[in-house]
Each structure stands twice: as C-alpha cells, then as structure tokens.
GROMACS .gro file of N, CA and C in nm:
model
  369
    1MET      N    1   0.139  -4.197  -6.329
    1MET     CA    2   0.043  -4.292  -6.380
    1MET      C    3  -0.076  -4.301  -6.284
    2ASN      N    4  -0.197  -4.273  -6.338
    2ASN     CA    5  -0.319  -4.269  -6.258
    2ASN      C    6  -0.402  -4.393  -6.288
    3GLN      N    7  -0.410  -4.488  -6.196
    3GLN     CA    8  -0.484  -4.611  -6.219
    3GLN      C    9  -0.608  -4.615  -6.130
    4ALA      N   10  -0.717  -4.662  -6.187
    4ALA     CA   11  -0.841  -4.676  -6.111
    4ALA      C   12  -0.839  -4.805  -6.032
    5ILE      N   13  -0.902  -4.801  -5.918
    5ILE     CA   14  -0.916  -4.920  -5.835
    5ILE      C   15  -1.062  -4.959  -5.839
    6LYS      N   16  -1.089  -5.082  -5.874
    6LYS     CA   17  -1.226  -5.131  -5.878
    6LYS      C   18  -1.256  -5.206  -5.748
    7VAL      N   19  -1.370  -5.178  -5.693
    7VAL     CA   20  -1.412  -5.241  -5.568
    7VAL      C   21  -1.508  -5.353  -5.602
    8ARG      N   22  -1.483  -5.469  -5.546
    8ARG     CA   23  -1.574  -5.583  -5.562
    8ARG      C   24  -1.628  -5.620  -5.425
    9ARG      N   25  -1.756  -5.607  -5.412
    9ARG     CA   26  -1.820  -5.645  -5.287
    9ARG      C   27  -1.963  -5.687  -5.315
   10ARG      N   28  -2.021  -5.754  -5.220
   10ARG     CA   29  -2.160  -5.793  -5.232
   10ARG      C   30  -2.249  -5.672  -5.207
   11ALA      N   31  -2.365  -5.670  -5.271
   11ALA     CA   32  -2.461  -5.562  -5.245
   11ALA      C   33  -2.517  -5.578  -5.104
   12PHE      N   34  -2.542  -5.467  -5.038
   12PHE     CA   35  -2.602  -5.472  -4.906
   12PHE      C   36  -2.691  -5.351  -4.887
   13SER      N   37  -2.776  -5.359  -4.784
   13SER     CA   38  -2.869  -5.251  -4.754
   13SER      C   39  -2.844  -5.198  -4.615
   14VAL      N   40  -2.869  -5.072  -4.598
   14VAL     CA   41  -2.864  -5.009  -4.466
   14VAL      C   42  -3.006  -4.965  -4.435
   15VAL      N   43  -3.061  -5.019  -4.327
   15VAL     CA   44  -3.199  -4.989  -4.288
   15VAL      C   45  -3.198  -4.941  -4.144
   16PRO      N   46  -3.267  -4.831  -4.114
   16PRO     CA   47  -3.273  -4.783  -3.976
   16PRO      C   48  -3.329  -4.890  -3.882
   17ASP      N   49  -3.268  -4.902  -3.764
   17ASP     CA   50  -3.309  -5.003  -3.667
   17ASP      C   51  -3.455  -4.989  -3.625
   18ASP      N   52  -3.505  -4.864  -3.618
   18ASP     CA   53  -3.643  -4.847  -3.572
   18ASP      C   54  -3.743  -4.909  -3.668
   19ILE      N   55  -3.708  -4.922  -3.795
   19ILE     CA   56  -3.797  -4.989  -3.890
   19ILE      C   57  -3.800  -5.138  -3.861
   20LEU      N   58  -3.683  -5.196  -3.837
   20LEU     CA   59  -3.676  -5.340  -3.810
   20LEU      C   60  -3.743  -5.377  -3.677
   21ALA      N   61  -3.750  -5.282  -3.585
   21ALA     CA   62  -3.809  -5.308  -3.453
   21ALA      C   63  -3.951  -5.253  -3.439
   22ASP      N   64  -4.008  -5.199  -3.546
   22ASP     CA   65  -4.141  -5.137  -3.540
   22ASP      C   66  -4.248  -5.244  -3.522
   23GLU      N   67  -4.295  -5.260  -3.400
   23GLU     CA   68  -4.390  -5.366  -3.367
   23GLU      C   69  -4.530  -5.341  -3.422
   24ARG      N   70  -4.551  -5.225  -3.482
   24ARG     CA   71  -4.681  -5.198  -3.546
   24ARG      C   72  -4.693  -5.275  -3.677
   25LEU      N   73  -4.578  -5.325  -3.727
   25LEU     CA   74  -4.575  -5.400  -3.852
   25LEU      C   75  -4.547  -5.548  -3.825
   26SER      N   76  -4.606  -5.634  -3.905
   26SER     CA   77  -4.575  -5.776  -3.898
   26SER      C   78  -4.432  -5.798  -3.947
   27TRP      N   79  -4.380  -5.917  -3.923
   27TRP     CA   80  -4.246  -5.949  -3.974
   27TRP      C   81  -4.241  -5.938  -4.125
   28ARG      N   82  -4.345  -5.987  -4.191
   28ARG     CA   83  -4.348  -5.981  -4.338
   28ARG      C   84  -4.341  -5.836  -4.386
   29ALA      N   85  -4.420  -5.748  -4.327
   29ALA     CA   86  -4.420  -5.607  -4.368
   29ALA      C   87  -4.285  -5.542  -4.341
   30ARG      N   88  -4.222  -5.577  -4.228
   30ARG     CA   89  -4.089  -5.520  -4.197
   30ARG      C   90  -3.985  -5.563  -4.299
   31VAL      N   91  -3.986  -5.690  -4.335
   31VAL     CA   92  -3.889  -5.741  -4.432
   31VAL      C   93  -3.912  -5.677  -4.568
   32LEU      N   94  -4.036  -5.671  -4.613
   32LEU     CA   95  -4.066  -5.608  -4.742
   32LEU      C   96  -4.024  -5.462  -4.742
   33LEU      N   97  -4.056  -5.390  -4.634
   33LEU     CA   98  -4.020  -5.249  -4.625
   33LEU      C   99  -3.868  -5.232  -4.626
   34ALA      N  100  -3.798  -5.311  -4.547
   34ALA     CA  101  -3.651  -5.301  -4.542
   34ALA      C  102  -3.591  -5.329  -4.679
   35TRP      N  103  -3.643  -5.429  -4.748
   35TRP     CA  104  -3.591  -5.462  -4.880
   35TRP      C  105  -3.616  -5.349  -4.979
   36MET      N  106  -3.738  -5.294  -4.978
   36MET     CA  107  -3.770  -5.185  -5.069
   36MET      C  108  -3.682  -5.063  -5.043
   37LEU      N  109  -3.662  -5.031  -4.915
   37LEU     CA  110  -3.579  -4.915  -4.881
   37LEU      C  111  -3.432  -4.938  -4.915
   38GLY      N  112  -3.393  -5.063  -4.924
   38GLY     CA  113  -3.254  -5.095  -4.957
   38GLY      C  114  -3.220  -5.084  -5.104
   39ARG      N  115  -3.321  -5.069  -5.189
   39ARG     CA  116  -3.295  -5.053  -5.333
   39ARG      C  117  -3.243  -4.912  -5.359
   40SER      N  118  -3.163  -4.899  -5.461
   40SER     CA  119  -3.111  -4.766  -5.497
   40SER      C  120  -3.226  -4.680  -5.551
   41PRO      N  121  -3.214  -4.548  -5.540
   41PRO     CA  122  -3.322  -4.459  -5.585
   41PRO      C  123  -3.357  -4.477  -5.733
   42ASP      N  124  -3.264  -4.523  -5.814
   42ASP     CA  125  -3.294  -4.539  -5.956
   42ASP      C  126  -3.348  -4.678  -5.989
   43PHE      N  127  -3.365  -4.763  -5.888
   43PHE     CA  128  -3.420  -4.897  -5.908
   43PHE      C  129  -3.568  -4.884  -5.938
   44ASP      N  130  -3.614  -4.943  -6.046
   44ASP     CA  131  -3.754  -4.937  -6.085
   44ASP      C  132  -3.830  -5.047  -6.012
   45LEU      N  133  -3.890  -5.012  -5.902
   45LEU     CA  134  -3.958  -5.108  -5.815
   45LEU      C  135  -4.099  -5.134  -5.865
   46ARG      N  136  -4.132  -5.258  -5.888
   46ARG     CA  137  -4.265  -5.297  -5.935
   46ARG      C  138  -4.326  -5.398  -5.838
   47ILE      N  139  -4.456  -5.386  -5.813
   47ILE     CA  140  -4.523  -5.474  -5.718
   47ILE      C  141  -4.513  -5.619  -5.763
   48TRP      N  142  -4.530  -5.647  -5.891
   48TRP     CA  143  -4.520  -5.786  -5.939
   48TRP      C  144  -4.381  -5.843  -5.910
   49TYR      N  145  -4.279  -5.758  -5.917
   49TYR     CA  146  -4.142  -5.803  -5.893
   49TYR      C  147  -4.121  -5.834  -5.744
   50ILE      N  148  -4.174  -5.748  -5.658
   50ILE     CA  149  -4.164  -5.771  -5.513
   50ILE      C  150  -4.230  -5.904  -5.479
   51ARG      N  151  -4.350  -5.927  -5.534
   51ARG     CA  152  -4.422  -6.051  -5.508
   51ARG      C  153  -4.343  -6.171  -5.559
   52LYS      N  154  -4.277  -6.156  -5.672
   52LYS     CA  155  -4.199  -6.265  -5.729
   52LYS      C  156  -4.077  -6.295  -5.642
   53VAL      N  157  -4.004  -6.191  -5.601
   53VAL     CA  158  -3.884  -6.209  -5.520
   53VAL      C  159  -3.916  -6.278  -5.388
   54PHE      N  160  -4.024  -6.238  -5.324
   54PHE     CA  161  -4.060  -6.291  -5.193
   54PHE      C  162  -4.161  -6.405  -5.198
   55ARG      N  163  -4.203  -6.441  -5.319
   55ARG     CA  164  -4.299  -6.551  -5.339
   55ARG      C  165  -4.422  -6.535  -5.251
   56ILE      N  166  -4.483  -6.417  -5.263
   56ILE     CA  167  -4.603  -6.390  -5.185
   56ILE      C  168  -4.721  -6.369  -5.280
   57SER      N  169  -4.839  -6.399  -5.230
   57SER     CA  170  -4.960  -6.384  -5.310
   57SER      C  171  -5.004  -6.238  -5.312
   58GLN      N  172  -5.100  -6.210  -5.397
   58GLN     CA  173  -5.158  -6.075  -5.404
   58GLN      C  174  -5.218  -6.038  -5.269
   59GLN      N  175  -5.286  -6.132  -5.205
   59GLN     CA  176  -5.349  -6.105  -5.076
   59GLN      C  177  -5.244  -6.075  -4.969
   60GLN      N  178  -5.133  -6.149  -4.970
   60GLN     CA  179  -5.026  -6.124  -4.873
   60GLN      C  180  -4.964  -5.986  -4.897
   61TRP      N  181  -4.945  -5.949  -5.024
   61TRP     CA  182  -4.892  -5.817  -5.055
   61TRP      C  183  -4.987  -5.708  -5.005
   62VAL      N  184  -5.117  -5.723  -5.034
   62VAL     CA  185  -5.215  -5.621  -4.995
   62VAL      C  186  -5.216  -5.606  -4.842
   63LYS      N  187  -5.211  -5.716  -4.770
   63LYS     CA  188  -5.211  -5.710  -4.623
   63LYS      C  189  -5.088  -5.634  -4.573
   64ALA      N  190  -4.970  -5.666  -4.624
   64ALA     CA  191  -4.846  -5.598  -4.582
   64ALA      C  192  -4.850  -5.450  -4.623
   65ARG      N  193  -4.899  -5.423  -4.745
   65ARG     CA  194  -4.908  -5.285  -4.792
   65ARG      C  195  -4.998  -5.203  -4.702
   66LYS      N  196  -5.112  -5.260  -4.662
   66LYS     CA  197  -5.205  -5.188  -4.575
   66LYS      C  198  -5.142  -5.159  -4.439
   67GLU      N  199  -5.063  -5.253  -4.387
   67GLU     CA  200  -4.992  -5.229  -4.260
   67GLU      C  201  -4.896  -5.112  -4.275
   68MET      N  202  -4.818  -5.112  -4.383
   68MET     CA  203  -4.721  -5.005  -4.407
   68MET      C  204  -4.791  -4.871  -4.428
   69GLN      N  205  -4.907  -4.873  -4.495
   69GLN     CA  206  -4.984  -4.751  -4.518
   69GLN      C  207  -5.038  -4.695  -4.387
   70ALA      N  208  -5.092  -4.783  -4.302
   70ALA     CA  209  -5.153  -4.740  -4.177
   70ALA      C  210  -5.052  -4.667  -4.089
   71VAL      N  211  -4.927  -4.708  -4.095
   71VAL     CA  212  -4.822  -4.648  -4.013
   71VAL      C  213  -4.760  -4.527  -4.084
   72GLY      N  214  -4.768  -4.524  -4.217
   72GLY     CA  215  -4.718  -4.409  -4.292
   72GLY      C  216  -4.590  -4.432  -4.369
   73TYR      N  217  -4.545  -4.558  -4.379
   73TYR     CA  218  -4.424  -4.588  -4.456
   73TYR      C  219  -4.453  -4.599  -4.606
   74PHE      N  220  -4.577  -4.625  -4.640
   74PHE     CA  221  -4.616  -4.648  -4.779
   74PHE      C  222  -4.733  -4.557  -4.811
   75GLN      N  223  -4.723  -4.483  -4.919
   75GLN     CA  224  -4.833  -4.399  -4.963
   75GLN      C  225  -4.861  -4.428  -5.109
   76GLN      N  226  -4.984  -4.410  -5.146
   76GLN     CA  227  -5.020  -4.420  -5.287
   76GLN      C  228  -5.112  -4.303  -5.319
   77GLU      N  229  -5.096  -4.256  -5.439
   77GLU     CA  230  -5.169  -4.138  -5.483
   77GLU      C  231  -5.219  -4.163  -5.624
   78ARG      N  232  -5.338  -4.120  -5.651
   78ARG     CA  233  -5.395  -4.134  -5.785
   78ARG      C  234  -5.373  -4.004  -5.859
   79ILE      N  235  -5.309  -4.011  -5.974
   79ILE     CA  236  -5.283  -3.891  -6.053
   79ILE      C  237  -5.337  -3.910  -6.194
   80GLN      N  238  -5.353  -3.799  -6.261
   80GLN     CA  239  -5.398  -3.805  -6.400
   80GLN      C  240  -5.274  -3.812  -6.487
   81GLY      N  241  -5.260  -3.922  -6.558
   81GLY     CA  242  -5.144  -3.944  -6.643
   81GLY      C  243  -5.167  -3.897  -6.785
   82GLU      N  244  -5.089  -3.956  -6.873
   82GLU     CA  245  -5.100  -3.922  -7.014
   82GLU      C  246  -5.241  -3.952  -7.066
   83LYS      N  247  -5.284  -3.869  -7.157
   83LYS     CA  248  -5.415  -3.885  -7.222
   83LYS      C  249  -5.530  -3.885  -7.121
   84GLY      N  250  -5.509  -3.824  -7.003
   84GLY     CA  251  -5.616  -3.811  -6.905
   84GLY      C  252  -5.647  -3.936  -6.826
   85ARG      N  253  -5.571  -4.042  -6.844
   85ARG     CA  254  -5.597  -4.167  -6.772
   85ARG      C  255  -5.548  -4.156  -6.629
   86LEU      N  256  -5.628  -4.208  -6.536
   86LEU     CA  257  -5.588  -4.209  -6.396
   86LEU      C  258  -5.494  -4.326  -6.372
   87GLN      N  259  -5.391  -4.300  -6.288
   87GLN     CA  260  -5.297  -4.407  -6.255
   87GLN      C  261  -5.251  -4.390  -6.110
   88TRP      N  262  -5.207  -4.500  -6.051
   88TRP     CA  263  -5.157  -4.497  -5.913
   88TRP      C  264  -5.008  -4.472  -5.915
   89VAL      N  265  -4.963  -4.387  -5.823
   89VAL     CA  266  -4.821  -4.364  -5.800
   89VAL      C  267  -4.796  -4.405  -5.655
   90HIS      N  268  -4.695  -4.487  -5.633
   90HIS     CA  269  -4.665  -4.540  -5.500
   90HIS      C  270  -4.535  -4.481  -5.448
   91PHE      N  271  -4.532  -4.454  -5.316
   91PHE     CA  272  -4.413  -4.401  -5.251
   91PHE      C  273  -4.383  -4.484  -5.128
   92VAL      N  274  -4.256  -4.511  -5.104
   92VAL     CA  275  -4.213  -4.577  -4.982
   92VAL      C  276  -4.108  -4.487  -4.917
   93THR      N  277  -4.113  -4.474  -4.785
   93THR     CA  278  -4.023  -4.385  -4.714
   93THR      C  279  -3.972  -4.449  -4.586
   94ASP      N  280  -3.855  -4.407  -4.541
   94ASP     CA  281  -3.803  -4.457  -4.414
   94ASP      C  282  -3.845  -4.367  -4.298
   95THR      N  283  -3.914  -4.259  -4.328
   95THR     CA  284  -3.966  -4.169  -4.226
   95THR      C  285  -4.118  -4.170  -4.236
   96PRO      N  286  -4.184  -4.243  -4.147
   96PRO     CA  287  -4.329  -4.256  -4.160
   96PRO      C  288  -4.400  -4.122  -4.153
   97GLU      N  289  -4.494  -4.104  -4.243
   97GLU     CA  290  -4.576  -3.984  -4.247
   97GLU      C  291  -4.720  -4.027  -4.224
   98PRO      N  292  -4.795  -3.951  -4.142
   98PRO     CA  293  -4.933  -3.991  -4.119
   98PRO      C  294  -5.009  -3.993  -4.252
   99PRO      N  295  -5.093  -4.094  -4.271
   99PRO     CA  296  -5.172  -4.100  -4.395
   99PRO      C  297  -5.257  -3.975  -4.409
  100SER      N  298  -5.274  -3.932  -4.533
  100SER     CA  299  -5.357  -3.813  -4.557
  100SER      C  300  -5.503  -3.849  -4.532
  101PRO      N  301  -5.583  -3.750  -4.491
  101PRO     CA  302  -5.725  -3.778  -4.466
  101PRO      C  303  -5.792  -3.829  -4.593
  102GLN      N  304  -5.880  -3.921  -4.575
  102GLN     CA  305  -5.952  -3.978  -4.689
  102GLN      C  306  -6.063  -3.883  -4.732
  103LYS      N  307  -6.087  -3.877  -4.861
  103LYS     CA  308  -6.197  -3.797  -4.913
  103LYS      C  309  -6.328  -3.872  -4.887
  104PRO      N  310  -6.437  -3.798  -4.867
  104PRO     CA  311  -6.566  -3.865  -4.850
  104PRO      C  312  -6.599  -3.946  -4.975
  105PRO      N  313  -6.679  -4.052  -4.962
  105PRO     CA  314  -6.708  -4.140  -5.075
  105PRO      C  315  -6.763  -4.069  -5.198
  106ASN      N  316  -6.843  -3.964  -5.179
  106ASN     CA  317  -6.902  -3.898  -5.295
  106ASN      C  318  -6.812  -3.787  -5.351
  107GLY      N  319  -6.696  -3.764  -5.289
  107GLY     CA  320  -6.602  -3.665  -5.337
  107GLY      C  321  -6.635  -3.522  -5.297
  108LYS      N  322  -6.745  -3.506  -5.221
  108LYS     CA  323  -6.785  -3.372  -5.178
  108LYS      C  324  -6.744  -3.352  -5.033
  109PRO      N  325  -6.714  -3.228  -4.995
  109PRO     CA  326  -6.676  -3.204  -4.855
  109PRO      C  327  -6.792  -3.233  -4.762
  110CYS      N  328  -6.758  -3.275  -4.642
  110CYS     CA  329  -6.861  -3.302  -4.541
  110CYS      C  330  -6.915  -3.171  -4.487
  111ALA      N  331  -7.044  -3.168  -4.464
  111ALA     CA  332  -7.106  -3.048  -4.407
  111ALA      C  333  -7.073  -3.043  -4.259
  112GLY      N  334  -7.052  -2.925  -4.207
  112GLY     CA  335  -7.022  -2.911  -4.065
  112GLY      C  336  -6.996  -2.766  -4.033
  113GLU      N  337  -6.988  -2.737  -3.903
  113GLU     CA  338  -6.963  -2.600  -3.861
  113GLU      C  339  -6.816  -2.582  -3.833
  114GLN      N  340  -6.768  -2.460  -3.854
  114GLN     CA  341  -6.630  -2.428  -3.828
  114GLN      C  342  -6.604  -2.433  -3.679
  115SER      N  343  -6.487  -2.478  -3.639
  115SER     CA  344  -6.452  -2.490  -3.499
  115SER      C  345  -6.323  -2.416  -3.473
  116ASP      N  346  -6.309  -2.366  -3.350
  116ASP     CA  347  -6.185  -2.298  -3.314
  116ASP      C  348  -6.081  -2.397  -3.262
  117GLY      N  349  -6.117  -2.524  -3.255
  117GLY     CA  350  -6.023  -2.627  -3.212
  117GLY      C  351  -6.030  -2.660  -3.065
  118SER      N  352  -6.112  -2.588  -2.987
  118SER     CA  353  -6.124  -2.618  -2.845
  118SER      C  354  -6.209  -2.742  -2.826
  119PRO      N  355  -6.184  -2.819  -2.717
  119PRO     CA  356  -6.258  -2.943  -2.696
  119PRO      C  357  -6.407  -2.918  -2.675
  120ILE      N  358  -6.486  -3.013  -2.722
  120ILE     CA  359  -6.632  -2.998  -2.709
  120ILE      C  360  -6.676  -3.051  -2.574
  121HIS      N  361  -6.616  -3.163  -2.530
  121HIS     CA  362  -6.654  -3.224  -2.403
  121HIS      C  363  -6.542  -3.206  -2.303
  122GLY      N  364  -6.577  -3.199  -2.177
  122GLY     CA  365  -6.476  -3.189  -2.072
  122GLY      C  366  -6.434  -3.047  -2.046
  123GLU      N  367  -6.338  -3.035  -1.958
  123GLU     CA  368  -6.292  -2.902  -1.919
  123GLU      C  369  -6.177  -2.856  -2.004
   0.00000   0.00000   0.00000
C-alpha cells in the first residue's frame, strides 16, 4: 500500500545574507527586494500588488526601485509587444548586474574617436 504524505508548513523565503546586509540599499529597498526574491518563479509579480502589500506610495516604490536599479538587482527593459506597442518588462535578480549603459537622449550614437583603452591622463 503506497500512501502519500502531505506536508503542512508555513510559507517562507530564503534570501542570501549579502542582500539583507547590502548597505547600498535602504531598509525599505532591502525588504522589498527580499520579498520579491522570495516569491516562486511562477508568481505573477505586479507593482500595484507590491505597493498594496507593503502599503507604500508610488513615490516610495520609485525611490526603492531606483536604488535596486542603481546596484543592479532590478532591471527594466522596453520591448515591442503585440501589435507593435511598446511595453516595460521588469526583472529582479539575487545576483546584481551592472546597469546597461543608457542610450543618448536622441537615440543616436555619440560621436567620438576610437580608443585602444589606454589611459589618457597619467602614466
């Protein structure tokens, strides 16, 4: 006779200690990041829901998001969606990645000379 055992436990999250101790982020940004990383990969995370759960304003969310972006835990990318409409796609990671270089405001590459990478000033 093969019987299944059901496990009953409270949900919990495992977050790397370096995220909780990352002094580049405010306490609010650390808590939001830890909570987001603790959701399962199939959890449909929405900004309005995060704001609702933590009872934070749009301005508080934007401030925390910018902190996470500056360090590389949060990225957003604009993609062309259905019917050619542009939309934002957001990513959160437990391994910070340096933010990608920003495009110039007019969308055109900056003029400049090619460099071999050696320093211009100093020895």
